């Protein structure tokens, strides 16, 4: 596969070719870190089910009981919680994003790989954004910001502070 990098190492490592560069992963403990526990709620739903086939599928899980279940949050739950927190923070502010560009693969200071940087900018959509901005299209404005800024261009829009500014 063109996106898979096989590494010659004693450690269980592998790499993936991403659009912005190569990313290396260490496989040690991968399953343990990413294994979701069987939810107590789901187990109780299966136990209460009248479907014998469904009950038989989870007989081993049911036999373990709910008292001994690990209550630790799953990696999926932790990710969802973190994402929810990020979205709440973003909703409360006017974010401006900083795009990071890796200057070289070796992480050597004062070394600039022009083709690597150009490739990252192109794949991230930055070149298209620059082209649009050079053409004179502005940063997105809310409707009220737009009216406030461009009301003078339309004589039917009353001056600020006179009448109903929201219309």
Backbone as a chain_set.jsonl record, in Angstrom:
{"seq": "XXXXXXXXXXXXXXXXXXXXXXXXXXXXXXXXXXXXXXXXXXXXXXXXXXXXXXXXXXXXXXXXXXXXXXXXXXXXXXXXXXXXXXXXXXXXXXXXXXXXXXXXXXXXXXXXXXXXXXXXXXXXXXXXXXXXXXXXXXXXXXXXXXXXXXXXXXXXXXXXXXXXXXX", "coords": {"N": [[0.848, -1.187, 0.0], [0.58, 2.211, -0.805], [0.312, 4.12, 1.155], [1.291, 3.109, 3.472], [3.992, 2.705, 5.696], [6.559, 0.588, 6.191], [8.613, -0.174, 8.831], [11.972, -0.983, 9.691], [12.618, -2.27, 12.524], [13.128, -3.241, 15.943], [11.128, -2.63, 17.643], [7.542, -2.572, 17.681], [6.645, -0.755, 15.282], [5.096, 1.416, 12.893], [4.386, 3.309, 9.921], [2.436, 5.963, 8.457], [1.566, 7.491, 5.456], [0.555, 10.629, 5.312], [-1.361, 13.439, 4.019], [0.01, 15.781, 4.712], [2.496, 14.938, 5.423], [4.715, 12.322, 6.685], [3.679, 10.1, 9.284], [4.593, 8.511, 12.231], [3.853, 5.594, 14.135], [3.671, 3.907, 17.277], [3.047, 0.654, 18.088], [2.832, -0.688, 20.494], [0.826, -1.643, 23.167], [-1.449, -0.744, 21.9], [-4.01, -1.975, 21.486], [-4.943, -2.217, 24.133], [-5.105, 0.465, 24.938], [-7.084, 1.385, 23.266], [-9.326, -0.134, 23.582], [-12.716, -0.455, 24.087], [-14.79, -0.605, 26.928], [-17.412, -2.827, 27.901], [-20.437, -1.376, 28.168], [-22.266, -0.748, 31.169], [-24.941, 0.016, 31.063], [-25.676, -0.934, 28.524], [-25.263, -3.663, 28.915], [-27.234, -4.193, 30.859], [-29.511, -3.682, 29.328], [-29.36, -5.768, 27.466], [-29.598, -7.936, 29.2], [-32.228, -7.603, 30.082], [-33.592, -8.088, 27.799], [-35.895, -9.896, 25.736], [-35.065, -11.387, 23.69], [-33.645, -14.297, 22.819], [-31.492, -15.033, 21.227], [-29.897, -12.697, 21.13], [-29.293, -12.543, 23.846], [-27.744, -14.854, 24.087], [-25.524, -14.18, 22.569], [-24.146, -12.438, 24.197], [-23.596, -13.843, 26.51], [-21.263, -14.458, 27.968], [-20.381, -11.921, 28.805], [-22.584, -11.19, 30.363], [-22.465, -13.091, 32.385], [-20.303, -12.215, 33.849], [-21.302, -10.179, 35.342], [-22.521, -6.988, 36.692], [-21.422, -5.692, 38.83], [-18.663, -6.024, 38.996], [-17.663, -4.6, 36.955], [-15.484, -2.449, 35.201], [-15.417, 0.964, 35.689], [-14.141, 2.914, 34.33], [-13.675, 5.607, 32.023], [-14.045, 5.189, 28.506], [-11.725, 5.365, 25.733], [-12.958, 6.422, 23.513], [-15.104, 7.776, 24.739], [-13.654, 9.652, 26.253], [-12.492, 11.11, 24.169], [-14.798, 12.152, 22.932], [-15.798, 13.732, 25.024], [-13.711, 15.581, 25.281], [-13.841, 16.765, 22.744], [-16.422, 17.862, 22.846], [-15.989, 19.777, 24.845], [-14.13, 21.41, 23.56], [-15.72, 22.358, 21.417], [-17.638, 23.791, 22.855], [-16.048, 25.818, 23.921], [-15.223, 27.055, 21.514], [-17.686, 27.959, 20.569], [-18.165, 30.014, 22.318], [-16.521, 32.083, 21.643], [-14.761, 34.151, 19.217], [-13.067, 32.549, 17.118], [-9.773, 32.524, 15.701], [-7.79, 30.839, 13.482], [-4.609, 29.341, 13.613], [-2.365, 28.198, 11.325], [-0.093, 25.647, 11.297], [3.03, 25.007, 9.876], [5.281, 22.577, 8.952], [8.66, 23.101, 8.768], [10.785, 21.451, 7.895], [11.651, 17.969, 7.475], [13.454, 16.873, 9.284], [13.433, 18.388, 11.565], [15.275, 20.412, 12.019], [16.735, 23.42, 13.103], [16.448, 26.605, 11.409], [16.362, 25.577, 8.827], [14.85, 25.265, 5.769], [12.544, 23.648, 3.879], [11.458, 24.079, 0.877], [9.702, 22.745, -0.981], [8.343, 20.927, 0.688], [6.989, 22.682, 2.445], [5.377, 24.121, 0.624], [3.802, 22.038, -0.359], [2.368, 21.33, 1.997], [0.943, 23.71, 2.437], [-0.613, 23.789, 0.122], [-2.148, 21.383, 0.317], [-3.586, 21.913, 2.646], [-5.379, 23.771, 1.884], [-4.687, 26.364, 1.91], [-3.478, 27.791, -0.196], [-5.588, 28.144, -1.984], [-7.24, 29.713, -0.391], [-5.641, 32.014, -0.178], [-5.631, 32.806, -2.858], [-8.344, 33.477, -3.176], [-8.577, 35.587, -1.349], [-6.773, 37.393, -2.471], [-8.201, 38.059, -4.698], [-9.956, 39.819, -3.709], [-12.056, 39.156, -2.043], [-13.65, 39.331, 1.087], [-12.954, 38.553, 4.597], [-15.224, 36.414, 6.311], [-18.166, 37.981, 7.441], [-20.568, 38.66, 10.028], [-24.125, 39.195, 9.61], [-24.976, 41.56, 10.89], [-22.517, 42.871, 11.289], [-21.76, 43.23, 8.651], [-23.797, 44.974, 7.681], [-23.333, 47.179, 9.338], [-20.816, 47.961, 8.442], [-21.103, 48.369, 5.638], [-23.385, 49.919, 5.194], [-23.548, 52.481, 4.145], [-23.389, 52.225, 1.414], [-25.877, 51.621, 0.45], [-28.619, 53.498, -0.041], [-31.173, 53.007, 1.01], [-30.845, 51.897, 3.471], [-31.039, 52.956, 6.725], [-29.068, 55.481, 8.491], [-26.65, 54.614, 11.083], [-27.899, 54.257, 14.385], [-30.297, 55.553, 13.955], [-33.584, 54.841, 14.043], [-34.615, 51.457, 13.415], [-31.958, 49.59, 13.701], [-31.412, 46.906, 13.271], [-32.803, 45.952, 11.099]], "CA": [[0.0, 0.0, 0.0], [1.398, 3.417, -0.925], [0.152, 4.957, 2.346], [1.838, 2.383, 4.618], [5.455, 2.708, 5.769], [7.035, -0.506, 7.027], [9.89, 0.211, 9.416], [12.824, -2.086, 10.134], [12.928, -1.961, 13.908], [12.719, -4.276, 16.894], [9.875, -2.18, 18.237], [6.417, -2.67, 16.733], [6.341, 0.577, 14.748], [4.71, 1.519, 11.493], [4.149, 4.686, 9.515], [1.365, 6.235, 7.509], [1.823, 8.67, 4.636], [-0.582, 11.541, 5.332], [-1.218, 14.499, 3.026], [0.954, 16.816, 5.136], [3.782, 14.337, 5.76], [4.692, 10.981, 7.262], [3.427, 10.019, 10.718], [5.013, 7.218, 12.754], [3.058, 5.122, 15.266], [4.194, 2.803, 18.065], [1.894, -0.223, 18.272], [2.814, -1.275, 21.83], [-0.313, -1.258, 23.993], [-2.477, -0.118, 21.068], [-5.331, -2.554, 21.76], [-5.35, -1.885, 25.494], [-5.449, 1.885, 24.998], [-8.23, 1.692, 22.422], [-10.414, -1.084, 23.811], [-13.876, 0.076, 24.793], [-15.387, -1.55, 27.853], [-18.829, -3.095, 27.639], [-21.212, -0.453, 28.991], [-23.2, -1.333, 32.123], [-26.286, 0.277, 30.527], [-25.905, -1.859, 27.415], [-25.366, -4.992, 29.5], [-28.552, -4.304, 31.482], [-30.5, -3.747, 28.253], [-29.301, -7.122, 26.914], [-30.146, -8.829, 30.228], [-33.677, -7.419, 30.128], [-34.153, -8.399, 26.491], [-36.593, -11.17, 25.588], [-34.469, -12.025, 22.53], [-32.724, -15.35, 23.29], [-30.265, -14.992, 20.417], [-29.117, -11.56, 21.636], [-28.818, -12.944, 25.172], [-26.682, -15.853, 23.911], [-24.328, -13.5, 22.041], [-23.445, -11.728, 25.272], [-23.674, -14.681, 27.704], [-20.017, -14.319, 28.746], [-20.416, -10.591, 29.423], [-23.637, -11.208, 31.38], [-22.007, -13.925, 33.505], [-19.34, -11.437, 34.637], [-22.073, -9.32, 36.24], [-22.327, -5.538, 36.554], [-20.717, -5.17, 40.002], [-17.216, -6.08, 38.794], [-17.321, -3.847, 35.743], [-14.616, -1.276, 35.311], [-16.194, 2.173, 35.419], [-13.277, 3.921, 33.715], [-14.185, 6.075, 30.731], [-13.367, 4.648, 27.333], [-10.994, 6.339, 24.936], [-13.977, 7.097, 22.699], [-15.819, 8.713, 25.61], [-12.725, 10.745, 26.566], [-12.367, 11.923, 22.963], [-16.06, 12.874, 22.765], [-15.85, 14.746, 26.072], [-12.737, 16.602, 24.907], [-14.377, 17.459, 21.578], [-17.541, 18.683, 23.332], [-15.404, 20.904, 25.565], [-13.553, 22.297, 22.54], [-16.815, 23.006, 20.696], [-18.229, 24.773, 23.767], [-15.108, 26.947, 23.95], [-15.279, 27.73, 20.221], [-18.971, 28.648, 20.469], [-18.156, 31.177, 23.198], [-15.555, 33.102, 21.213], [-14.569, 34.344, 17.781], [-11.727, 31.976, 16.941], [-8.934, 32.688, 14.528], [-6.967, 29.651, 13.477], [-3.213, 29.441, 13.199], [-1.965, 26.987, 10.621], [1.314, 25.353, 11.509], [3.683, 24.38, 8.733], [6.542, 21.962, 9.353], [9.641, 23.628, 7.818], [11.623, 20.385, 7.347], [11.35, 16.658, 8.067], [14.431, 16.533, 10.321], [13.256, 19.31, 12.693], [16.533, 21.146, 12.188], [16.458, 24.868, 13.072], [16.94, 27.438, 10.305], [16.396, 24.835, 7.569], [13.55, 25.458, 5.154], [12.325, 22.794, 2.715], [10.444, 24.811, 0.116], [8.683, 21.863, -1.566], [7.535, 20.407, 1.794], [6.099, 23.762, 2.907], [4.401, 24.387, -0.433], [2.879, 20.903, -0.375], [1.485, 21.459, 3.165], [0.045, 24.845, 2.203], [-1.552, 23.41, -0.936], [-3.071, 20.361, 0.825], [-4.434, 22.461, 3.706], [-6.33, 24.706, 1.293], [-4.207, 27.726, 2.13], [-3.221, 28.441, -1.493], [-6.896, 28.556, -2.498], [-7.668, 30.83, 0.457], [-4.844, 33.179, -0.584], [-6.124, 33.226, -4.174], [-9.646, 34.113, -2.964], [-8.341, 36.874, -0.677], [-6.133, 38.3, -3.441], [-9.248, 38.491, -5.633], [-10.704, 40.894, -3.068], [-13.16, 38.691, -1.207], [-13.29, 39.586, 2.486], [-13.173, 37.572, 5.644], [-16.655, 36.312, 6.561], [-18.751, 38.879, 8.432], [-21.954, 38.383, 10.387], [-25.017, 40.121, 8.921], [-24.955, 42.874, 11.554], [-21.211, 43.491, 11.0], [-21.807, 43.625, 7.248], [-24.646, 46.171, 7.583], [-22.628, 48.275, 10.02], [-19.681, 48.395, 7.635], [-21.43, 48.738, 4.261], [-24.695, 50.57, 5.115], [-23.452, 53.716, 3.342], [-23.5, 51.899, -0.002], [-27.275, 51.454, 0.088], [-29.377, 54.622, 0.527], [-32.395, 52.575, 1.692], [-30.51, 51.494, 4.835], [-30.892, 54.193, 7.508], [-27.78, 55.634, 9.196], [-26.562, 53.957, 12.387], [-28.484, 54.994, 15.496], [-31.617, 56.136, 13.638], [-34.577, 53.815, 13.725], [-34.347, 50.049, 13.732], [-30.678, 49.228, 13.079], [-31.335, 45.473, 12.986], [-33.395, 45.673, 9.802]], "C": [[0.89, 1.245, 0.0], [1.321, 4.307, 0.306], [0.746, 4.312, 3.599], [3.359, 2.406, 4.553], [5.866, 1.593, 6.719], [8.429, -0.144, 7.515], [10.662, -1.027, 9.852], [13.33, -1.734, 11.527], [12.484, -3.103, 14.789], [11.396, -3.909, 17.56], [8.751, -2.305, 17.206], [5.971, -1.275, 16.279], [5.875, 0.457, 13.311], [4.464, 2.987, 11.187], [3.022, 4.78, 8.509], [1.719, 7.517, 6.77], [0.538, 9.491, 4.61], [-0.325, 12.649, 4.322], [-0.173, 15.53, 3.411], [2.304, 16.24, 5.526], [3.599, 12.966, 6.382], [4.465, 11.06, 8.769], [3.774, 8.608, 11.166], [4.202, 6.878, 14.003], [3.79, 3.979, 15.955], [3.0, 1.933, 18.445], [1.816, -0.851, 19.66], [1.639, -0.736, 22.638], [-1.472, -0.66, 23.218], [-3.872, -0.653, 21.398], [-5.831, -2.181, 23.147], [-5.804, -0.428, 25.592], [-6.743, 2.195, 24.255], [-9.412, 0.742, 22.611], [-11.526, -0.408, 24.606], [-14.418, -1.006, 25.727], [-16.87, -1.702, 27.514], [-19.643, -2.279, 28.632], [-22.194, -1.184, 29.899], [-24.638, -1.152, 31.629], [-26.642, -0.707, 29.412], [-26.075, -3.283, 27.938], [-26.745, -5.201, 30.134], [-29.664, -4.396, 30.431], [-30.541, -5.149, 27.644], [-29.902, -8.114, 27.908], [-31.665, -8.773, 30.274], [-34.373, -7.783, 28.823], [-34.835, -9.773, 26.505], [-36.017, -11.983, 24.42], [-33.391, -13.015, 22.985], [-31.403, -15.336, 22.514], [-29.341, -13.869, 20.901], [-28.507, -11.914, 22.988], [-27.65, -13.92, 25.038], [-25.39, -15.225, 23.375], [-23.475, -12.888, 23.153], [-23.453, -12.511, 26.583], [-22.439, -14.522, 28.587], [-19.984, -12.98, 29.478], [-21.429, -10.562, 30.57], [-23.172, -11.991, 32.611], [-20.996, -13.194, 34.393], [-20.054, -10.516, 35.619], [-21.748, -7.85, 36.041], [-21.512, -4.955, 37.699], [-19.213, -5.091, 39.784], [-16.749, -5.245, 37.605], [-16.446, -2.646, 36.051], [-15.411, -0.046, 34.887], [-15.358, 3.243, 34.724], [-13.826, 4.337, 32.35], [-13.368, 5.494, 29.579], [-12.626, 5.755, 26.603], [-11.963, 7.116, 24.051], [-14.745, 8.131, 23.502], [-14.94, 9.917, 25.946], [-12.579, 11.685, 25.369], [-13.621, 12.768, 22.758], [-16.166, 14.001, 23.781], [-14.903, 15.904, 25.743], [-13.241, 17.429, 23.724], [-15.549, 18.352, 21.966], [-17.034, 19.932, 24.04], [-14.817, 21.92, 24.582], [-14.642, 23.055, 21.8], [-17.493, 24.063, 21.56], [-17.347, 26.021, 23.831], [-15.177, 27.74, 22.657], [-16.575, 28.512, 20.05], [-18.997, 29.938, 21.281], [-17.213, 32.287, 22.743], [-15.56, 33.244, 19.692], [-13.172, 33.837, 17.438], [-11.065, 32.392, 15.63], [-7.948, 31.538, 14.574], [-5.56, 29.961, 12.973], [-2.868, 28.126, 12.527], [-0.467, 26.804, 10.803], [1.853, 24.616, 10.289], [5.028, 23.856, 9.217], [7.608, 22.381, 8.337], [10.557, 22.581, 7.201], [11.313, 19.094, 8.083], [12.24, 16.344, 9.26], [14.319, 17.4, 11.569], [14.552, 20.044, 13.038], [16.227, 22.636, 12.117], [17.089, 25.543, 11.859], [17.095, 26.693, 8.989], [14.98, 24.818, 7.008], [13.457, 24.617, 3.886], [11.142, 23.374, 1.932], [9.334, 23.903, -0.423], [7.784, 21.266, -0.476], [6.537, 21.46, 2.273], [5.008, 24.066, 1.883], [3.351, 23.288, -0.484], [1.894, 21.0, 0.801], [0.477, 22.588, 2.97], [-1.016, 24.506, 1.157], [-2.593, 22.42, -0.402], [-4.002, 20.904, 1.896], [-5.461, 23.453, 3.175], [-5.895, 26.153, 1.405], [-3.98, 28.469, 0.81], [-4.527, 28.953, -2.098], [-7.426, 29.744, -1.704], [-6.941, 32.111, 0.068], [-5.35, 33.718, -1.922], [-7.45, 33.98, -4.04], [-9.462, 35.488, -2.33], [-7.69, 37.885, -1.629], [-7.155, 38.845, -4.433], [-10.149, 39.553, -5.008], [-11.877, 40.463, -2.224], [-12.764, 38.801, 0.264], [-13.416, 38.363, 3.383], [-14.671, 37.557, 5.91], [-17.086, 37.259, 7.672], [-20.14, 38.382, 8.795], [-22.814, 39.43, 9.671], [-24.942, 41.511, 9.547], [-23.624, 43.597, 11.314], [-21.19, 44.018, 9.563], [-22.597, 44.923, 7.069], [-23.932, 47.379, 8.178], [-21.514, 48.842, 9.127], [-20.087, 48.966, 6.277], [-22.767, 49.465, 4.103], [-24.665, 51.814, 4.233], [-23.621, 53.452, 1.843], [-24.94, 51.759, -0.473], [-28.1, 52.558, 0.748], [-30.64, 54.195, 1.274], [-32.123, 52.102, 3.127], [-30.27, 52.764, 5.649], [-29.539, 54.283, 8.19], [-27.824, 54.964, 10.569], [-27.169, 54.849, 13.463], [-29.811, 55.636, 15.211], [-32.563, 55.011, 13.27], [-34.116, 52.432, 14.144], [-33.089, 49.618, 13.001], [-30.604, 47.749, 12.673], [-31.943, 45.124, 11.643], [-32.601, 46.407, 8.763]], "O": [[1.864, 1.303, 0.751], [2.179, 5.17, 0.49], [0.706, 4.907, 4.676], [3.949, 2.159, 3.501], [5.561, 1.642, 7.911], [9.318, 0.156, 6.717], [10.076, -2.0, 10.326], [14.314, -1.013, 11.695], [11.573, -3.852, 14.435], [10.642, -4.784, 17.985], [8.983, -2.161, 16.005], [5.035, -0.7, 16.834], [6.221, -0.492, 12.606], [4.348, 3.808, 12.097], [2.698, 3.82, 7.809], [2.122, 8.506, 7.381], [-0.444, 9.107, 3.974], [0.79, 12.79, 3.821], [0.473, 16.104, 2.534], [3.188, 16.996, 5.929], [2.475, 12.505, 6.583], [4.978, 11.952, 9.445], [3.32, 7.628, 10.574], [3.902, 7.747, 14.82], [4.452, 3.174, 15.299], [2.048, 2.417, 19.056], [0.814, -1.493, 19.976], [1.476, 0.476, 22.777], [-2.396, -0.117, 23.824], [-4.81, 0.125, 21.57], [-7.008, -1.864, 23.322], [-6.79, -0.132, 26.266], [-7.426, 3.166, 24.581], [-10.393, 0.818, 21.871], [-11.283, 0.146, 25.678], [-14.494, -2.178, 25.356], [-17.485, -0.816, 26.92], [-19.528, -2.494, 29.838], [-22.872, -2.118, 29.47], [-25.459, -2.06, 31.76], [-27.75, -1.24, 29.36], [-26.933, -4.024, 27.458], [-27.353, -6.259, 29.969], [-30.647, -5.11, 30.628], [-31.616, -5.665, 27.34], [-30.63, -9.026, 27.515], [-32.317, -9.796, 30.485], [-35.602, -7.786, 28.75], [-34.399, -10.688, 27.203], [-36.426, -13.121, 24.187], [-32.341, -12.605, 23.48], [-30.338, -15.595, 23.074], [-28.138, -14.077, 21.061], [-27.34, -11.618, 23.243], [-26.676, -13.829, 25.786], [-24.294, -15.687, 23.692], [-22.249, -12.83, 23.057], [-23.331, -11.918, 27.656], [-22.553, -14.457, 29.811], [-19.601, -12.92, 30.646], [-21.165, -9.98, 31.622], [-23.454, -11.6, 33.743], [-20.854, -13.529, 35.569], [-19.469, -10.115, 36.625], [-20.817, -7.503, 35.314], [-20.968, -3.858, 37.578], [-18.553, -4.2, 40.319], [-15.557, -5.204, 37.3], [-16.651, -1.932, 37.032], [-16.016, -0.042, 33.815], [-15.824, 4.369, 34.549], [-14.374, 3.515, 31.615], [-12.151, 5.335, 29.68], [-12.874, 6.938, 26.832], [-11.809, 8.323, 23.862], [-15.011, 9.231, 23.018], [-15.405, 11.057, 25.93], [-12.546, 12.905, 25.531], [-13.53, 13.956, 22.449], [-16.578, 15.109, 23.436], [-15.261, 17.07, 25.91], [-13.085, 18.65, 23.704], [-15.663, 19.474, 21.473], [-17.582, 21.02, 23.859], [-14.984, 23.128, 24.748], [-14.516, 24.258, 21.575], [-17.883, 25.117, 21.057], [-17.848, 27.145, 23.799], [-15.189, 28.97, 22.689], [-16.579, 29.594, 19.463], [-19.761, 30.852, 20.972], [-17.12, 33.325, 23.398], [-16.281, 32.537, 18.987], [-12.206, 34.6, 17.465], [-11.72, 32.579, 14.605], [-7.333, 31.293, 15.612], [-5.365, 30.736, 12.037], [-3.061, 27.057, 13.107], [0.324, 27.697, 10.498], [1.207, 23.719, 9.749], [5.815, 24.59, 9.815], [7.482, 22.054, 7.157], [11.063, 22.786, 6.097], [10.775, 19.119, 9.19], [11.821, 15.618, 10.162], [15.04, 17.171, 12.539], [14.868, 20.261, 14.208], [15.545, 23.086, 11.196], [18.123, 25.108, 11.352], [17.864, 27.113, 8.125], [14.035, 24.41, 7.683], [14.199, 24.843, 2.931], [9.982, 23.174, 2.292], [8.156, 24.249, -0.332], [6.582, 21.115, -0.693], [5.364, 21.151, 2.482], [3.846, 24.246, 2.246], [2.16, 23.561, -0.634], [0.699, 20.771, 0.612], [-0.7, 22.441, 3.298], [-2.177, 24.891, 1.293], [-3.788, 22.594, -0.64], [-5.115, 20.399, 2.045], [-6.316, 23.924, 3.924], [-6.639, 27.064, 1.042], [-4.265, 29.663, 0.721], [-4.576, 30.05, -2.655], [-7.995, 30.674, -2.276], [-7.555, 33.176, -0.008], [-5.483, 34.928, -2.103], [-7.66, 34.996, -4.704], [-10.12, 36.448, -2.731], [-8.008, 39.074, -1.6], [-7.002, 39.953, -4.948], [-11.004, 40.123, -5.686], [-12.626, 41.307, -1.733], [-11.661, 38.405, 0.641], [-13.908, 37.307, 2.985], [-15.33, 38.585, 5.751], [-16.444, 37.329, 8.721], [-20.816, 37.758, 7.977], [-22.294, 40.434, 9.184], [-24.855, 42.515, 8.84], [-23.612, 44.817, 11.153], [-20.675, 45.103, 9.292], [-22.142, 45.851, 6.4], [-23.93, 48.463, 7.595], [-21.306, 50.054, 9.074], [-19.489, 49.935, 5.81], [-23.242, 49.616, 2.978], [-25.682, 52.158, 3.632], [-23.96, 54.364, 1.089], [-25.199, 51.777, -1.677], [-28.265, 52.557, 1.968], [-31.136, 54.958, 2.103], [-33.057, 51.927, 3.91], [-29.398, 53.562, 5.307], [-28.916, 53.252, 8.445], [-28.896, 54.772, 11.144], [-26.972, 56.064, 13.449], [-30.417, 56.214, 16.113], [-32.348, 54.31, 12.281], [-33.343, 52.263, 15.086], [-33.139, 49.312, 11.809], [-29.802, 47.39, 11.81], [-31.618, 44.074, 11.09], [-32.913, 46.324, 7.575]]}, "num_chains": 1, "name": "protein.A"}
